[in-house]
JSON list of C-alpha atoms in Angstrom, two decimals:
[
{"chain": "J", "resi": 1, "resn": "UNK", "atom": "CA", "xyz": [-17.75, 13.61, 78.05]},
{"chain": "J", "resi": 2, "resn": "UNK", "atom": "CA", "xyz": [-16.91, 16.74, 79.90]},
{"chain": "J", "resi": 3, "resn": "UNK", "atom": "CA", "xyz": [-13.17, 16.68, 80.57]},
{"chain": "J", "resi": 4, "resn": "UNK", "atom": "CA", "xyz": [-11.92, 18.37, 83.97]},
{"chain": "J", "resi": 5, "resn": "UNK", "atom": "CA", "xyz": [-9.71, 21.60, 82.25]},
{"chain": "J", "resi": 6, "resn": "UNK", "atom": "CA", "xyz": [-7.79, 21.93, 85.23]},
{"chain": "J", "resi": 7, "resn": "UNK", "atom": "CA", "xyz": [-6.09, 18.94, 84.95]},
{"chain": "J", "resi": 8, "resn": "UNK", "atom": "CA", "xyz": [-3.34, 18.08, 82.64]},
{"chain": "J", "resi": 9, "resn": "UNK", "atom": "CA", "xyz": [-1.66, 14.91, 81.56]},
{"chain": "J", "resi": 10, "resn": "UNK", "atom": "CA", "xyz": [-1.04, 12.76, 84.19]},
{"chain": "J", "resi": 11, "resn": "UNK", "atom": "CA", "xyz": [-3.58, 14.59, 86.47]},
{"chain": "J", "resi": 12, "resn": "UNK", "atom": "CA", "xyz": [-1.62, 17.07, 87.53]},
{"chain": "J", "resi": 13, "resn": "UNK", "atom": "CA", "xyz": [-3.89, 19.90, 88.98]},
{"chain": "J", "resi": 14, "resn": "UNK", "atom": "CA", "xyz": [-2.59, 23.84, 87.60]},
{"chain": "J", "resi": 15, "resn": "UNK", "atom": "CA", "xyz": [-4.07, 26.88, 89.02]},
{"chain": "J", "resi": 16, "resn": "UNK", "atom": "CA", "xyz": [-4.57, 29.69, 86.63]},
{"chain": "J", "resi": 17, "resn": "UNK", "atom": "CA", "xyz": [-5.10, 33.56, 87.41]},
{"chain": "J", "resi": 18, "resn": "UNK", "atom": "CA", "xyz": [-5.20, 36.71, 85.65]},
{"chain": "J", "resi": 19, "resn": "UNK", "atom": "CA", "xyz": [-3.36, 39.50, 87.59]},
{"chain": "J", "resi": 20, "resn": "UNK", "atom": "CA", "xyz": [-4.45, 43.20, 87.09]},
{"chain": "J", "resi": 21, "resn": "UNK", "atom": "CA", "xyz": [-1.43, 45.48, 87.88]},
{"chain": "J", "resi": 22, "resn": "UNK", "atom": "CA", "xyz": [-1.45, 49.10, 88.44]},
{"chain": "J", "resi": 23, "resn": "UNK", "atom": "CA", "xyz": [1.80, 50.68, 87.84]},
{"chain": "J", "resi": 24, "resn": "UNK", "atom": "CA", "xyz": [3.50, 54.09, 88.80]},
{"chain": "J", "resi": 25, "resn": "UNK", "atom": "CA", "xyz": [2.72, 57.37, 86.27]},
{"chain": "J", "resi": 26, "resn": "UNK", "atom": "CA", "xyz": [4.22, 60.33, 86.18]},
{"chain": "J", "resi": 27, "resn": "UNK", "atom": "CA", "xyz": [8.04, 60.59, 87.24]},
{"chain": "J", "resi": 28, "resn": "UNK", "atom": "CA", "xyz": [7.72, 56.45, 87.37]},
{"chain": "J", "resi": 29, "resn": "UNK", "atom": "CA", "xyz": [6.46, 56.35, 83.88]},
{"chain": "J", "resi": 30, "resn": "UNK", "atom": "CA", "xyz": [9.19, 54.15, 82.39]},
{"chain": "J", "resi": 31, "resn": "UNK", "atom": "CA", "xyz": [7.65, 51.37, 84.96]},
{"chain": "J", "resi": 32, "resn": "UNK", "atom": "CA", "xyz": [5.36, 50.31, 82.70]},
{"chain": "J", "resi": 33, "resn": "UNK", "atom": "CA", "xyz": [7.82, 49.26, 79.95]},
{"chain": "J", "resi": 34, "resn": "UNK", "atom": "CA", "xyz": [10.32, 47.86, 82.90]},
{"chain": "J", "resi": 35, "resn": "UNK", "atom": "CA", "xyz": [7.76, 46.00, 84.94]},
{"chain": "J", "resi": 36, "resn": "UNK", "atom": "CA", "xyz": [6.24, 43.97, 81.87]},
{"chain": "J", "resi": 37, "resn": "UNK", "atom": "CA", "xyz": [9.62, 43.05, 80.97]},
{"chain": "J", "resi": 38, "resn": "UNK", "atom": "CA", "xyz": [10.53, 41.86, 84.32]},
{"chain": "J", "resi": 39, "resn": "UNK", "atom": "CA", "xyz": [7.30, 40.17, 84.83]},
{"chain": "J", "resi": 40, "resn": "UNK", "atom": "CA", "xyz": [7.72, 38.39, 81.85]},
{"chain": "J", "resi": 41, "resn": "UNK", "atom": "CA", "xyz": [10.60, 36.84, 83.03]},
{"chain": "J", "resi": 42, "resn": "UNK", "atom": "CA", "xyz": [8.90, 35.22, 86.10]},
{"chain": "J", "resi": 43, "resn": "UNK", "atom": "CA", "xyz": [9.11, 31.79, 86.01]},
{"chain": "J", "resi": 44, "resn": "UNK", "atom": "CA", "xyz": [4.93, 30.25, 85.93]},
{"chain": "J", "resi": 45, "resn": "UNK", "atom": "CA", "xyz": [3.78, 33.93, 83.77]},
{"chain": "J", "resi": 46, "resn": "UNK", "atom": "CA", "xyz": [2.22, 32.98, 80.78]},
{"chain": "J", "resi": 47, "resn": "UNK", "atom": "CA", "xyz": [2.35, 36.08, 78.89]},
{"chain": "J", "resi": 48, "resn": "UNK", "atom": "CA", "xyz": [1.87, 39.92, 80.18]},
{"chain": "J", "resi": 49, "resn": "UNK", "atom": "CA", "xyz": [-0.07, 42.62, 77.98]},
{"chain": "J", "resi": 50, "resn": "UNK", "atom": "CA", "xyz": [0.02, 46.38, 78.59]},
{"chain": "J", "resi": 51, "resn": "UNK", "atom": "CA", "xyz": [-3.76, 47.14, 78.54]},
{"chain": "J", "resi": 52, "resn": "UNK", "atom": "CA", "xyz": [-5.62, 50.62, 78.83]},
{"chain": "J", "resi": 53, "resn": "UNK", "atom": "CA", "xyz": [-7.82, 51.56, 81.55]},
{"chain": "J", "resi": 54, "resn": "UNK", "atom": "CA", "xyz": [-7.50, 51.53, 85.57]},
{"chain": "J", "resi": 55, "resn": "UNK", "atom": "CA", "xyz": [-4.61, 49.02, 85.22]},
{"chain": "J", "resi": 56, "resn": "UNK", "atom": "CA", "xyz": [-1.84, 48.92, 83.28]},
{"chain": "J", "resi": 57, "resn": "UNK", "atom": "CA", "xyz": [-0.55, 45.47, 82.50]},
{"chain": "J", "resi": 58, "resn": "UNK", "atom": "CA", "xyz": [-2.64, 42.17, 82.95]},
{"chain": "J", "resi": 59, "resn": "UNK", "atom": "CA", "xyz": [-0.34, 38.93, 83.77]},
{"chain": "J", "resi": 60, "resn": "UNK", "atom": "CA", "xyz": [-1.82, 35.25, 82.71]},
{"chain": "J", "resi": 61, "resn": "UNK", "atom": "CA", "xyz": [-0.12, 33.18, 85.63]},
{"chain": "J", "resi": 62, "resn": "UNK", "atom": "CA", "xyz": [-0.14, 29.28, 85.68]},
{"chain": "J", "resi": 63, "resn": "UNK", "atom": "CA", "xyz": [0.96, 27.25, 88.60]},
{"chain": "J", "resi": 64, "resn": "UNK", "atom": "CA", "xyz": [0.86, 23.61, 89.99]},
{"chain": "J", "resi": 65, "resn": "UNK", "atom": "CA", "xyz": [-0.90, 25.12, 93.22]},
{"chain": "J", "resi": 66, "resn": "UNK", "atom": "CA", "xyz": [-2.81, 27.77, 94.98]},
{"chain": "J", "resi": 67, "resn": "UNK", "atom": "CA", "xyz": [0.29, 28.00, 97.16]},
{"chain": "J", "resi": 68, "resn": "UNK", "atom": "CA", "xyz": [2.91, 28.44, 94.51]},
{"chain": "J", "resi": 69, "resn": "UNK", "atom": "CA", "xyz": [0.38, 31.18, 92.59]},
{"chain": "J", "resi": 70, "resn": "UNK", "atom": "CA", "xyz": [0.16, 32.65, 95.67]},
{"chain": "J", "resi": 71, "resn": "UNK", "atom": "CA", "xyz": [3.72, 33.34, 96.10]},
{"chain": "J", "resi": 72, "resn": "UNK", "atom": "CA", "xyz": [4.68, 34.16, 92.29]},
{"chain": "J", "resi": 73, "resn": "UNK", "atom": "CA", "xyz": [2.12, 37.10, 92.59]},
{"chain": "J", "resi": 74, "resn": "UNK", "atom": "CA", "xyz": [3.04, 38.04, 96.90]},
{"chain": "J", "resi": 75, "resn": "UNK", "atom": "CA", "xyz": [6.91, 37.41, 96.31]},
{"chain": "J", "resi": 76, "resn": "UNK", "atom": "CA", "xyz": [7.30, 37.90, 92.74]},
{"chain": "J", "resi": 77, "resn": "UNK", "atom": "CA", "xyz": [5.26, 40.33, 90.52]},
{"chain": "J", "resi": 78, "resn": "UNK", "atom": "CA", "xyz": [4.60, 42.91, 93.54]},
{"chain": "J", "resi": 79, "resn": "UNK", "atom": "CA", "xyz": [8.16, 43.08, 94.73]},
{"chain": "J", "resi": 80, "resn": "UNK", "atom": "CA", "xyz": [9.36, 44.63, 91.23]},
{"chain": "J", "resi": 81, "resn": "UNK", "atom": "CA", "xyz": [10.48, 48.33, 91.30]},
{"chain": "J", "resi": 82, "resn": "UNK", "atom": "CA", "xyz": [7.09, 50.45, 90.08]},
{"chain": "J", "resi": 83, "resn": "UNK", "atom": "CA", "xyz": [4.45, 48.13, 90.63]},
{"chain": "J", "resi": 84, "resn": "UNK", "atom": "CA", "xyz": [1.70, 50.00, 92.90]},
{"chain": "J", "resi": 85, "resn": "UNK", "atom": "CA", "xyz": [-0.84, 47.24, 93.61]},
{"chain": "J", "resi": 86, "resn": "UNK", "atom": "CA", "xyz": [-2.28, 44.20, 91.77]},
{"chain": "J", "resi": 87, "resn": "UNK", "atom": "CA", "xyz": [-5.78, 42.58, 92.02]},
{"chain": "J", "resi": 88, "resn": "UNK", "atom": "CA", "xyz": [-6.09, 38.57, 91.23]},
{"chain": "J", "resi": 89, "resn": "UNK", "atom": "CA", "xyz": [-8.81, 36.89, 89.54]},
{"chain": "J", "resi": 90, "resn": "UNK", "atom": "CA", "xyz": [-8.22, 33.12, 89.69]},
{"chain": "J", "resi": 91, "resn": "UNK", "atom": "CA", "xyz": [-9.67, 31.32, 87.31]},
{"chain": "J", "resi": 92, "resn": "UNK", "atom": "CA", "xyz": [-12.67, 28.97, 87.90]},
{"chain": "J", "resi": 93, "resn": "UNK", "atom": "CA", "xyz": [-13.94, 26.49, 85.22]}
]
């Protein structure tokens, strides 16, 4: 039996997404630390990692709807001092 991973105990449906986030260099570079740590702290993030490459931190972000995801990424993680921009990758299983 395949069983439907997007839905926990008592059927309740979570959304899950990976967020890519680019933070400021240079004068800014302190961001990086300051960001993960507030990020961390977000209420639905999973766990943040500092990563090397053409981003700079990757969130795992879990929510009980496309809706609230959407906001914890729009509202949340993009509002905090240093982050430049941040690309989504929902997850689909």
């Amino acid at each position: 039996m395949l069983l439907n991973p997007m839905l926990k105990k008592g059927g309740i449906q979570m959304m899950e997404s990976f967020v890519l986030i680019k933070v400021g260099t240079g004068e800014q570079l302190n961001f990086s630390k300051t960001a993960k740590e507030e990020i961390a702290r977000i209420k639905g993030v999973v766990k943040v990692y500092g990563v090397f490459g053409r981003y700079d931190l990757i969130a795992h972000v879990k929510a009980h709807d496309l809706d609230t995801l959407s906001r914890i990424i729009m509202d949340k993680i993009r509002s905090i001092a240093g982050v430049l921009n941040t690309e989504s990758l929902i997850i689909g299983y």
